[in-house]
PDB file of C-alpha atoms in Angstrom:
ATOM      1  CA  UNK A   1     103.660 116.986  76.450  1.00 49.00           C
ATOM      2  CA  UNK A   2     105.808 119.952  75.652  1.00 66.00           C
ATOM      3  CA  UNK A   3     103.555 123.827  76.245  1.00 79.00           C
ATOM      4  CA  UNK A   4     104.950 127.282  76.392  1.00 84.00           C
ATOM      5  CA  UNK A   5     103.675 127.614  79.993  1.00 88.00           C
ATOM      6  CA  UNK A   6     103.362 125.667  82.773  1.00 88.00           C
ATOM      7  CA  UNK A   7      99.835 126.551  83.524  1.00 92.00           C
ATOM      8  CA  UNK A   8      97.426 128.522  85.076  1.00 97.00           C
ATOM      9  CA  UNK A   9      96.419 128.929  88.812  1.00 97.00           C
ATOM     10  CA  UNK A  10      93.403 130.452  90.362  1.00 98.00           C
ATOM     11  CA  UNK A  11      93.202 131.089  93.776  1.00 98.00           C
ATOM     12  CA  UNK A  12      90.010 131.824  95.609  1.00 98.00           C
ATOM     13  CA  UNK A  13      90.752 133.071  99.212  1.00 97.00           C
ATOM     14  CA  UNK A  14      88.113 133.994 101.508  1.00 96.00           C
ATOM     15  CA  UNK A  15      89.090 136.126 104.632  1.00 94.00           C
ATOM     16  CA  UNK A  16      85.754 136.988 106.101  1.00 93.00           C
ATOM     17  CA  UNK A  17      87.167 139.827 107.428  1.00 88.00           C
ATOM     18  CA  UNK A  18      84.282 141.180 108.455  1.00 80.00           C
ATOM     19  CA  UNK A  19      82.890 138.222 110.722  1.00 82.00           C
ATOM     20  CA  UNK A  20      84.681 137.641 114.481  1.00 80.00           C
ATOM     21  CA  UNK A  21      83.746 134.904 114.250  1.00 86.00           C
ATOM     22  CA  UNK A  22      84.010 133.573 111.147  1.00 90.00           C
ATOM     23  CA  UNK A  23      87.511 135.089 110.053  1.00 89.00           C
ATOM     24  CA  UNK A  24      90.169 133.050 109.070  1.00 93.00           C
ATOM     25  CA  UNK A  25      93.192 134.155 110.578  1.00 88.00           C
ATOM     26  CA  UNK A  26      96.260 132.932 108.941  1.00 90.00           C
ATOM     27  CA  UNK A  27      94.448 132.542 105.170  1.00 94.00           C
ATOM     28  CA  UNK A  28      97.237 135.162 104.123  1.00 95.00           C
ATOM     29  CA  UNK A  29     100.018 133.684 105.078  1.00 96.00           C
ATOM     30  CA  UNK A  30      98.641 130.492 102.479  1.00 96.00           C
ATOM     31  CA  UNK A  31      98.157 132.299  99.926  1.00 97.00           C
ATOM     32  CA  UNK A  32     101.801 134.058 100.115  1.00 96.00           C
ATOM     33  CA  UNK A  33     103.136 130.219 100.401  1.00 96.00           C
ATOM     34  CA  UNK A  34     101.423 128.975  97.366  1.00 96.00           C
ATOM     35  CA  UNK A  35     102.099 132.054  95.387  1.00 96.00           C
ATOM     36  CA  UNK A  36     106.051 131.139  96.075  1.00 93.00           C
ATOM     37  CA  UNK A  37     105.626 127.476  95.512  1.00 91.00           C
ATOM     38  CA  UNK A  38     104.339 127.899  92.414  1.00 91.00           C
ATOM     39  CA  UNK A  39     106.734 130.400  91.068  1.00 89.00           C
ATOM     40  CA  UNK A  40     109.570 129.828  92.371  1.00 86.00           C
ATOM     41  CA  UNK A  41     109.621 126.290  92.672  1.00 84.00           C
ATOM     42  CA  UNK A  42     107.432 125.182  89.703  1.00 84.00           C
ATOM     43  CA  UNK A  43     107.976 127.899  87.230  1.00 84.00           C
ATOM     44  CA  UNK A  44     104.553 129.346  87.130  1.00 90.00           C
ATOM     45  CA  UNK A  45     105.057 132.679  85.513  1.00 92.00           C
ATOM     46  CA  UNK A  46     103.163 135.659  87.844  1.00 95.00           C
ATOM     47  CA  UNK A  47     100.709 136.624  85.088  1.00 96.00           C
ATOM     48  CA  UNK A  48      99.322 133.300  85.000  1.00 97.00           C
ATOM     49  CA  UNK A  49      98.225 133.176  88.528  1.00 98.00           C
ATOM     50  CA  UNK A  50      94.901 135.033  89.545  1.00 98.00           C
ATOM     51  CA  UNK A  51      94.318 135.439  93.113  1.00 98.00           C
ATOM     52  CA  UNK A  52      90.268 136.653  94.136  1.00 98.00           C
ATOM     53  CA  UNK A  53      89.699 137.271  97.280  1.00 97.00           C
ATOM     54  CA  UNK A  54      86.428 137.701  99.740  1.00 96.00           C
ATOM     55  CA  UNK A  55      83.717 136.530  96.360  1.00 97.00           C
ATOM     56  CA  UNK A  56      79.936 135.579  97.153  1.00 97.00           C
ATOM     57  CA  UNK A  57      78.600 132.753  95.916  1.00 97.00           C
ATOM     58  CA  UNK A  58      78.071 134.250  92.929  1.00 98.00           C
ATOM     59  CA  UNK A  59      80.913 136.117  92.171  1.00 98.00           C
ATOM     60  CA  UNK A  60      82.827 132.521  92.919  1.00 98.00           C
ATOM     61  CA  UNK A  61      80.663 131.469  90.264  1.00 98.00           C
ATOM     62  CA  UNK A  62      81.474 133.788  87.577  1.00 98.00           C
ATOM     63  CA  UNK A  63      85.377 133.692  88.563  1.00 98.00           C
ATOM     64  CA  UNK A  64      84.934 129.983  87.828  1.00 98.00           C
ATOM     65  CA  UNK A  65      83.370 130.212  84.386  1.00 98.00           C
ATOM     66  CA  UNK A  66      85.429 132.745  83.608  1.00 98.00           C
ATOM     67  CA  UNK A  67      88.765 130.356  83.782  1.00 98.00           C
ATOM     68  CA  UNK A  68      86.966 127.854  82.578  1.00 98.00           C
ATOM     69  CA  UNK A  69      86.404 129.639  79.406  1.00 97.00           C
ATOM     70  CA  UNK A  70      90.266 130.582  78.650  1.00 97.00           C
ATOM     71  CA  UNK A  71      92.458 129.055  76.300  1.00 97.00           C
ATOM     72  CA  UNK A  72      94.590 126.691  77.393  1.00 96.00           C
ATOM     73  CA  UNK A  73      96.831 125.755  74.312  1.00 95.00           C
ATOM     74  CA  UNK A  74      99.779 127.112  75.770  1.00 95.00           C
ATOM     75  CA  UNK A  75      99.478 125.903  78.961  1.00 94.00           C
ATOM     76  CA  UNK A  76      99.927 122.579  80.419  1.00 92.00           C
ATOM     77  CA  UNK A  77      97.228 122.482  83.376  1.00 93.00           C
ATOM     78  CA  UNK A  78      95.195 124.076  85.182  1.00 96.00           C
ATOM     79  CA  UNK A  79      94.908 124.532  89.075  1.00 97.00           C
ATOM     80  CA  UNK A  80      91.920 126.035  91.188  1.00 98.00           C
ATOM     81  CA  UNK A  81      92.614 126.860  95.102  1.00 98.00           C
ATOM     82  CA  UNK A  82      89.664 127.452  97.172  1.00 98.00           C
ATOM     83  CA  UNK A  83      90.355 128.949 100.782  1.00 97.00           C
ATOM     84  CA  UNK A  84      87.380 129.324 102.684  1.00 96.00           C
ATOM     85  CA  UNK A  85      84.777 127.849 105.198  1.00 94.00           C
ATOM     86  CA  UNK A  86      82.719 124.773 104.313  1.00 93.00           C
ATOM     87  CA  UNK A  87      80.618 121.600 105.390  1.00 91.00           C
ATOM     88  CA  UNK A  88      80.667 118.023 103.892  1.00 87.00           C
ATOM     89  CA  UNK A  89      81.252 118.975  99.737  1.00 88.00           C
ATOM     90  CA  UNK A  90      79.847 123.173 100.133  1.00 95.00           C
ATOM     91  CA  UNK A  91      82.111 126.160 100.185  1.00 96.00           C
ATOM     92  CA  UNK A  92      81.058 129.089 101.993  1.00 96.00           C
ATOM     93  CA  UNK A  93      80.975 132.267 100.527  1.00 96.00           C
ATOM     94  CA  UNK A  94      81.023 135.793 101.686  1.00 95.00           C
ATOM     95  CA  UNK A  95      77.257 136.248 101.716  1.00 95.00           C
ATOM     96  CA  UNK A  96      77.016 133.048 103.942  1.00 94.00           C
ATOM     97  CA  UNK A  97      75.796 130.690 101.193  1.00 96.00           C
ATOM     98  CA  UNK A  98      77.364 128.264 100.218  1.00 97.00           C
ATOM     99  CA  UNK A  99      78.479 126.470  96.639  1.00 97.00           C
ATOM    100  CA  UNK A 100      79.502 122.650  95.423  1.00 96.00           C
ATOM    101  CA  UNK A 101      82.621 121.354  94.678  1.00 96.00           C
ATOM    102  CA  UNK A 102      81.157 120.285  91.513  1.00 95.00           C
ATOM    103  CA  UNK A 103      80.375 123.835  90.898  1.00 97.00           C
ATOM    104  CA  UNK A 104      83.892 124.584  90.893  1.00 97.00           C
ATOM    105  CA  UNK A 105      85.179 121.712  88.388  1.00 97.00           C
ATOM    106  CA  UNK A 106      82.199 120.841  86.293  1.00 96.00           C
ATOM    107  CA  UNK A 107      82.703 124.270  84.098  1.00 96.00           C
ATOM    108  CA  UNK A 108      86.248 123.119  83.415  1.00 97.00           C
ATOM    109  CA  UNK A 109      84.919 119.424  81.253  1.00 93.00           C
ATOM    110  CA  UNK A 110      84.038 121.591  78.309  1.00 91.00           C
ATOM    111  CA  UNK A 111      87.300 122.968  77.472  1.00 95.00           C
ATOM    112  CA  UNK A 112      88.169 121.410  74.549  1.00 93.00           C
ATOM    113  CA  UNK A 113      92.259 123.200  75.164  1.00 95.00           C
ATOM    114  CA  UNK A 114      92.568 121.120  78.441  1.00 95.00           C
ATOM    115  CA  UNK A 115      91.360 117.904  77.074  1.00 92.00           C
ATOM    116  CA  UNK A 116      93.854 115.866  77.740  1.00 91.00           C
ATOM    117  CA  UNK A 117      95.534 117.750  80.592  1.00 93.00           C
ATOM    118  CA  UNK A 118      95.574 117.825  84.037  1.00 95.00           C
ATOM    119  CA  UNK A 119      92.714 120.113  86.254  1.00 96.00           C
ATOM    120  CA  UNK A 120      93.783 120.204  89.545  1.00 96.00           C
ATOM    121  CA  UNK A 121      91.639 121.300  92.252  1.00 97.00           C
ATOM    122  CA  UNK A 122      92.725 122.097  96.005  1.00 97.00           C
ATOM    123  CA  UNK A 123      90.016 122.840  98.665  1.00 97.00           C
ATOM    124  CA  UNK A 124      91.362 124.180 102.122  1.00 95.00           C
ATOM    125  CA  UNK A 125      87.874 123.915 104.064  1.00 94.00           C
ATOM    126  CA  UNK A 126      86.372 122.553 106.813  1.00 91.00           C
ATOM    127  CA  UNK A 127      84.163 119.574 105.954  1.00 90.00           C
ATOM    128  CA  UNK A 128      82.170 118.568 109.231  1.00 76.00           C
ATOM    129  CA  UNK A 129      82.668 119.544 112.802  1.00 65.00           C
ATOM    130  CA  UNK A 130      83.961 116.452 113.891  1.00 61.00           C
ATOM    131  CA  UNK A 131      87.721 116.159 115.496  1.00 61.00           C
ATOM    132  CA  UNK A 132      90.747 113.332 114.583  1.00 53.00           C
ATOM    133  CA  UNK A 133      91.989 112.127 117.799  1.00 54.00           C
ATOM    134  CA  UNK A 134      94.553 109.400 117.522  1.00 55.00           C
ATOM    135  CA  UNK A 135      94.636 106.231 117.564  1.00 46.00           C
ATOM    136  CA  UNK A 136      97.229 102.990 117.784  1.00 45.00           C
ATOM    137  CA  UNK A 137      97.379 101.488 114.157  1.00 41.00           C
ATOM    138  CA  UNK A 138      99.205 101.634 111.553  1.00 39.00           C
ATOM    139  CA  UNK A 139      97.657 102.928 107.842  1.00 35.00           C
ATOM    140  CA  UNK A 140      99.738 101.921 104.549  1.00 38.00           C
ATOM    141  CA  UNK A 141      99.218 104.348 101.549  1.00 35.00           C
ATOM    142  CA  UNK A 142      99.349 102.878  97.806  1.00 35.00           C
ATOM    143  CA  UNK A 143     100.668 105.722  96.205  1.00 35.00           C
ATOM    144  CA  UNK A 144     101.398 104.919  92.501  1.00 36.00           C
ATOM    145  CA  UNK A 145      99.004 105.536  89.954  1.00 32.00           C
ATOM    146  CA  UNK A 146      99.559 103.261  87.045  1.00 34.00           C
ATOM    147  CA  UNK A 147      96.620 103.247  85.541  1.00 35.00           C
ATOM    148  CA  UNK A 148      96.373 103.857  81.182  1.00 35.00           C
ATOM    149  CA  UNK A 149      93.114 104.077  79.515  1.00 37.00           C
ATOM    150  CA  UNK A 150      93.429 104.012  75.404  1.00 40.00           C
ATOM    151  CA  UNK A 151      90.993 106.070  73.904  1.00 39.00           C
ATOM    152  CA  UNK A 152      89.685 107.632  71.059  1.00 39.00           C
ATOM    153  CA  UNK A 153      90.063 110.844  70.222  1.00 43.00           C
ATOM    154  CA  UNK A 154      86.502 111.368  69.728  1.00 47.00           C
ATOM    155  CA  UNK A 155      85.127 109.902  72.813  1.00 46.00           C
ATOM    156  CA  UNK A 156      86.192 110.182  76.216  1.00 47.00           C
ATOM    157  CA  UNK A 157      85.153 109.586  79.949  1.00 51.00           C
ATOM    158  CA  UNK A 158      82.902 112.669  81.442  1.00 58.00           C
ATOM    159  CA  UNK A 159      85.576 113.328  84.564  1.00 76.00           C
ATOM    160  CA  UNK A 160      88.834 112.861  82.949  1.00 86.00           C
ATOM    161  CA  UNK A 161      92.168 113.952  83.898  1.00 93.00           C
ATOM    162  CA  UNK A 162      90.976 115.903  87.119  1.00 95.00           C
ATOM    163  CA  UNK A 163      92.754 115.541  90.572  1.00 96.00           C
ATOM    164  CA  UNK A 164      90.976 116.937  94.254  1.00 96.00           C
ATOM    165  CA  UNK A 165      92.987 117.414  96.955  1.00 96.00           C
ATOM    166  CA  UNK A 166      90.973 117.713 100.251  1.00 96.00           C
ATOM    167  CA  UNK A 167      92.630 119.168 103.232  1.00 95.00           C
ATOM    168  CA  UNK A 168      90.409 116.527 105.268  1.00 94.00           C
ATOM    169  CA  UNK A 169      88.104 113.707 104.996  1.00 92.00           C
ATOM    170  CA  UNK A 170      84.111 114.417 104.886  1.00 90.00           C
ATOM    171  CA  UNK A 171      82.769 115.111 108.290  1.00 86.00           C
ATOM    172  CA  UNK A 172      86.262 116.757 109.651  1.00 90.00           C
ATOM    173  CA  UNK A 173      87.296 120.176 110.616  1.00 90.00           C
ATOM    174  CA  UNK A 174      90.269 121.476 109.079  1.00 92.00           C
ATOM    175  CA  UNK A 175      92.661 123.672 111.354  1.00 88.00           C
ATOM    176  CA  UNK A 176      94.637 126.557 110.808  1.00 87.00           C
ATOM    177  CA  UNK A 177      97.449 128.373 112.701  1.00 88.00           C
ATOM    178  CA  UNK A 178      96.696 132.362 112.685  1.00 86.00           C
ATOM    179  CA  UNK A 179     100.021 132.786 112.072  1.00 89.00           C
ATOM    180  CA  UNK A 180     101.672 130.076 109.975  1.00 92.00           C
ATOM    181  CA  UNK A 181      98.334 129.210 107.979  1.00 93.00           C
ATOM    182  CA  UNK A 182      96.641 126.043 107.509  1.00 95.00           C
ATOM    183  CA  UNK A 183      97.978 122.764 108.270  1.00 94.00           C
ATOM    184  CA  UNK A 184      97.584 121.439 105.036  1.00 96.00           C
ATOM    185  CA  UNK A 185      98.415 124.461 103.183  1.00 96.00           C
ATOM    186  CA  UNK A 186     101.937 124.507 105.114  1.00 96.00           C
ATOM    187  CA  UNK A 187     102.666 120.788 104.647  1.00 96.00           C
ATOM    188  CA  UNK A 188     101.451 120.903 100.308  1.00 95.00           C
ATOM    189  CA  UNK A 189     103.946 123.459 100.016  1.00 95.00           C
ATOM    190  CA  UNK A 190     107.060 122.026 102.336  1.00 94.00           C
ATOM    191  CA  UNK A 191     106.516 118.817 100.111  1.00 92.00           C
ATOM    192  CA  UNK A 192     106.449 120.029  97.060  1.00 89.00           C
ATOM    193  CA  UNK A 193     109.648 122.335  97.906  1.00 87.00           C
ATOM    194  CA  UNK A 194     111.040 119.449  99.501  1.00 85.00           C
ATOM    195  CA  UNK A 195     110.368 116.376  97.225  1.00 71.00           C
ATOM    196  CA  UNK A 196     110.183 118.079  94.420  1.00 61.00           C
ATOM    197  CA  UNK A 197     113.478 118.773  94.066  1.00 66.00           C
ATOM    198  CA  UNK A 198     114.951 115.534  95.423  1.00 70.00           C
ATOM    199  CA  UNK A 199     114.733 113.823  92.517  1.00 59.00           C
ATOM    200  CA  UNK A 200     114.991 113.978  88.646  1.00 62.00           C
ATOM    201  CA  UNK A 201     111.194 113.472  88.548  1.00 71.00           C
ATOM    202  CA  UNK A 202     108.442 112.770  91.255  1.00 77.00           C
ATOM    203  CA  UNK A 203     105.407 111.786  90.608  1.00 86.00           C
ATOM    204  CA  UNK A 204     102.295 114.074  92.025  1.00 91.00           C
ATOM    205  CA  UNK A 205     100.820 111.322  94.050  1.00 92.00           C
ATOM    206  CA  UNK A 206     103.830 110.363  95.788  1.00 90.00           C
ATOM    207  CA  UNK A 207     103.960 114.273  96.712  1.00 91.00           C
ATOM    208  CA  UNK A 208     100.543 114.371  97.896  1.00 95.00           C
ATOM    209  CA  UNK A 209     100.993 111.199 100.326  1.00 94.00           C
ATOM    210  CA  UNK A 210     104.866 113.435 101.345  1.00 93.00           C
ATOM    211  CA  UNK A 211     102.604 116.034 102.668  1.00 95.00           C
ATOM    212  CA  UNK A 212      99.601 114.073 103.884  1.00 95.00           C
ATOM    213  CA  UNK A 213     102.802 112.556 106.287  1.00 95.00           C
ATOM    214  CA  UNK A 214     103.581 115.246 107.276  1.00 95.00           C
ATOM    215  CA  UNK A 215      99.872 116.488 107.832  1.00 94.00           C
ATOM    216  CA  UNK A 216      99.393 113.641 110.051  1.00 93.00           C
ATOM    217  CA  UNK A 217     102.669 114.464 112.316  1.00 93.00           C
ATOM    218  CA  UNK A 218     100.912 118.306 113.175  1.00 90.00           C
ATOM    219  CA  UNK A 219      99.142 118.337 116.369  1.00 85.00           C
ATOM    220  CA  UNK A 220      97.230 121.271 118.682  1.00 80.00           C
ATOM    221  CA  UNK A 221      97.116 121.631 122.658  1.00 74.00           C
ATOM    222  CA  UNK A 222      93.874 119.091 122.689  1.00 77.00           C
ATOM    223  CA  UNK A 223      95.374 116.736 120.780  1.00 80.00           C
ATOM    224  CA  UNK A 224      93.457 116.616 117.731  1.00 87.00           C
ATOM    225  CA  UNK A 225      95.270 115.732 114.577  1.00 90.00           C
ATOM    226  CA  UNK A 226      94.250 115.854 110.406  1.00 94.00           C
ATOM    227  CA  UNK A 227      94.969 114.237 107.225  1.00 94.00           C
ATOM    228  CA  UNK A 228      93.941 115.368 103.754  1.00 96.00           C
ATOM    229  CA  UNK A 229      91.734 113.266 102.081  1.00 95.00           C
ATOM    230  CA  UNK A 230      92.984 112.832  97.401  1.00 96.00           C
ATOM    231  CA  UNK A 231      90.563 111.768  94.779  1.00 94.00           C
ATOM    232  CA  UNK A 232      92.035 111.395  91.247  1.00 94.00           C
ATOM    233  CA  UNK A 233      90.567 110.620  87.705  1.00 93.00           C
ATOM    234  CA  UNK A 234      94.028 110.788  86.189  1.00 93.00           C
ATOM    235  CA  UNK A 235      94.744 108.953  83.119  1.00 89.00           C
ATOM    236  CA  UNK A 236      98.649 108.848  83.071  1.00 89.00           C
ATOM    237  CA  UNK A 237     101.222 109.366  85.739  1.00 88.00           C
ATOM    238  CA  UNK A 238     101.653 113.310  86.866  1.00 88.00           C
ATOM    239  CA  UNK A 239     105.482 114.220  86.925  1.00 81.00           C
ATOM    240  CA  UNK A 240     106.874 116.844  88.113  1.00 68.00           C
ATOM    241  CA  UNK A 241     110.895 117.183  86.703  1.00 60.00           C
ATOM    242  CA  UNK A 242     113.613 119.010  87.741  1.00 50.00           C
ATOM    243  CA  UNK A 243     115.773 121.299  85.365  1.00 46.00           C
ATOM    244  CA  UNK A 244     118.384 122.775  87.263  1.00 44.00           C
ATOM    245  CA  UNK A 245     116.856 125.108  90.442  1.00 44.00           C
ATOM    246  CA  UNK A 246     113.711 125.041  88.690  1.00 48.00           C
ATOM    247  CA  UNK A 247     110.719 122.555  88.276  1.00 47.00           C
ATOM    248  CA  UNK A 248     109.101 121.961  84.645  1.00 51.00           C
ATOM    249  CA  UNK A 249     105.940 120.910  85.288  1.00 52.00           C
ATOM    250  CA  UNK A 250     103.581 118.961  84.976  1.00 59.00           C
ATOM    251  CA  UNK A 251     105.472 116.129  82.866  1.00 59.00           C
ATOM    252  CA  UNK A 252     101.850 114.343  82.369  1.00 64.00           C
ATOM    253  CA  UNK A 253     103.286 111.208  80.613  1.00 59.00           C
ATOM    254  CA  UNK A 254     102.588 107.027  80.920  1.00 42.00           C
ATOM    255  CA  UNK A 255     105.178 105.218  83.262  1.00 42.00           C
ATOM    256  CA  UNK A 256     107.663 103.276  82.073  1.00 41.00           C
TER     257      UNK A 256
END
């Protein structure tokens, strides 16, 4: 599929600023990262990207619907950050409530301009208190997506085409460095700079499991270690392709 633009990106990025105890040192330092990622790297152009930062629950609701609601012909995705505290599948916001993930993606099934394109969500939040320690086994990651559903073009699946990358399994805290940002923040955008560009075209699950690796190799003075957790609804493979120092993407084509 051949658009104009390469998308849009919304970034949600709560610093509660305000709170000792609940302020995220470090959040900044993300949202720079991403902001160069996805211009520099994939060709985003600056007046697509929206960063909000410090929203209610409310206000996080109305950002939301308000993207959700834009027209998407000329673009070919769509991609919605969310920095901020959380439990299990809730994201806090500023007032201490808290929304849903499905809050956050739900809005963007009705678009009839993204039918058919990728919406790809990224939540940087704690999910549980609970601590990875290690442990002596080895885990092998499938990685390819191969999967092709033939449809109509009158019916189609509820959740299709939607991707959610979890900085960590349900039940796990999520850490971040106050001065080098999150963990999984830092090792999304080292892979996608990295693998990215190694190739003529890599596929966005094969980048995903790049920086879940190197996720897993980040450690803290107690020893606790994370991994992000992926859930995909994807109908075709997710390419990203080089062209010269810059990445088109997404290429959001079948395999061979």
């Amino acid at each position: 599929m051949n658009h104009p633009r390469r998308g849009r990106l919304l970034i949600i990025n709560n610093h509660f600023k305000g709170d000792e105890k609940l302020k995220r040192e470090g959040t900044v330092v993300d949202e720079e990262n991403l902001k160069k990622v996805f211009v520099n790297c994939l060709g985003f152009n600056e007046e697509d990207i929206t960063s909000l930062h410090d929203l209610t629950c409310e206000q996080i609701l109305i950002a939301v619907d308000q993207e959700a609601e834009k027209d998407y012909t000329d673009h070919a995705c769509v991609i919605v950050v969310v920095m901020t505290h959380g439990k299990e599948d809730l994201l806090m916001g500023e007032d201490g409530n808290y929304v849903t993930v499905d809050d956050i993606s739900e809005p963007f099934q009705f678009n009839e301009t993204l039918l058919g394109k990728p919406k790809i969500f990224i939540f940087q939040a704690c999910r549980g208190s609970g601590s990875m320690k290690p442990c002596e086994i080895t885990l092998e990651t499938d990685a390819n997506y191969f999967g092709i559903l033939e449809m109509s073009q009158n019916r189609v699946p509820a959740y299709p085409d939607f991707l959610f990358a979890f900085s960590t399994p349900q039940s796990f805290i999520s850490w971040q460095d106050e001065v080098e940002g999150s963990w999984f923040i830092q090792s999304l955008c080292s892979a996608i700079k990295n693998e990215a560009a190694d190739s003529e075209k890599k596929e966005i699950m094969e980048i995903l499991t790049k920086a879940n690796k190197g996720l897993s190799e980040k450690t803290n003075s107690r020893e606790f270690y994370q991994v992000a957790s992926f859930e995909s609804t994807l109908l075709k493979e997710l390419y990203f392709k080089t062209k010269k120092d810059v990445l088109v993407f997404p290429m959001y084509e079948t395999g061979n």
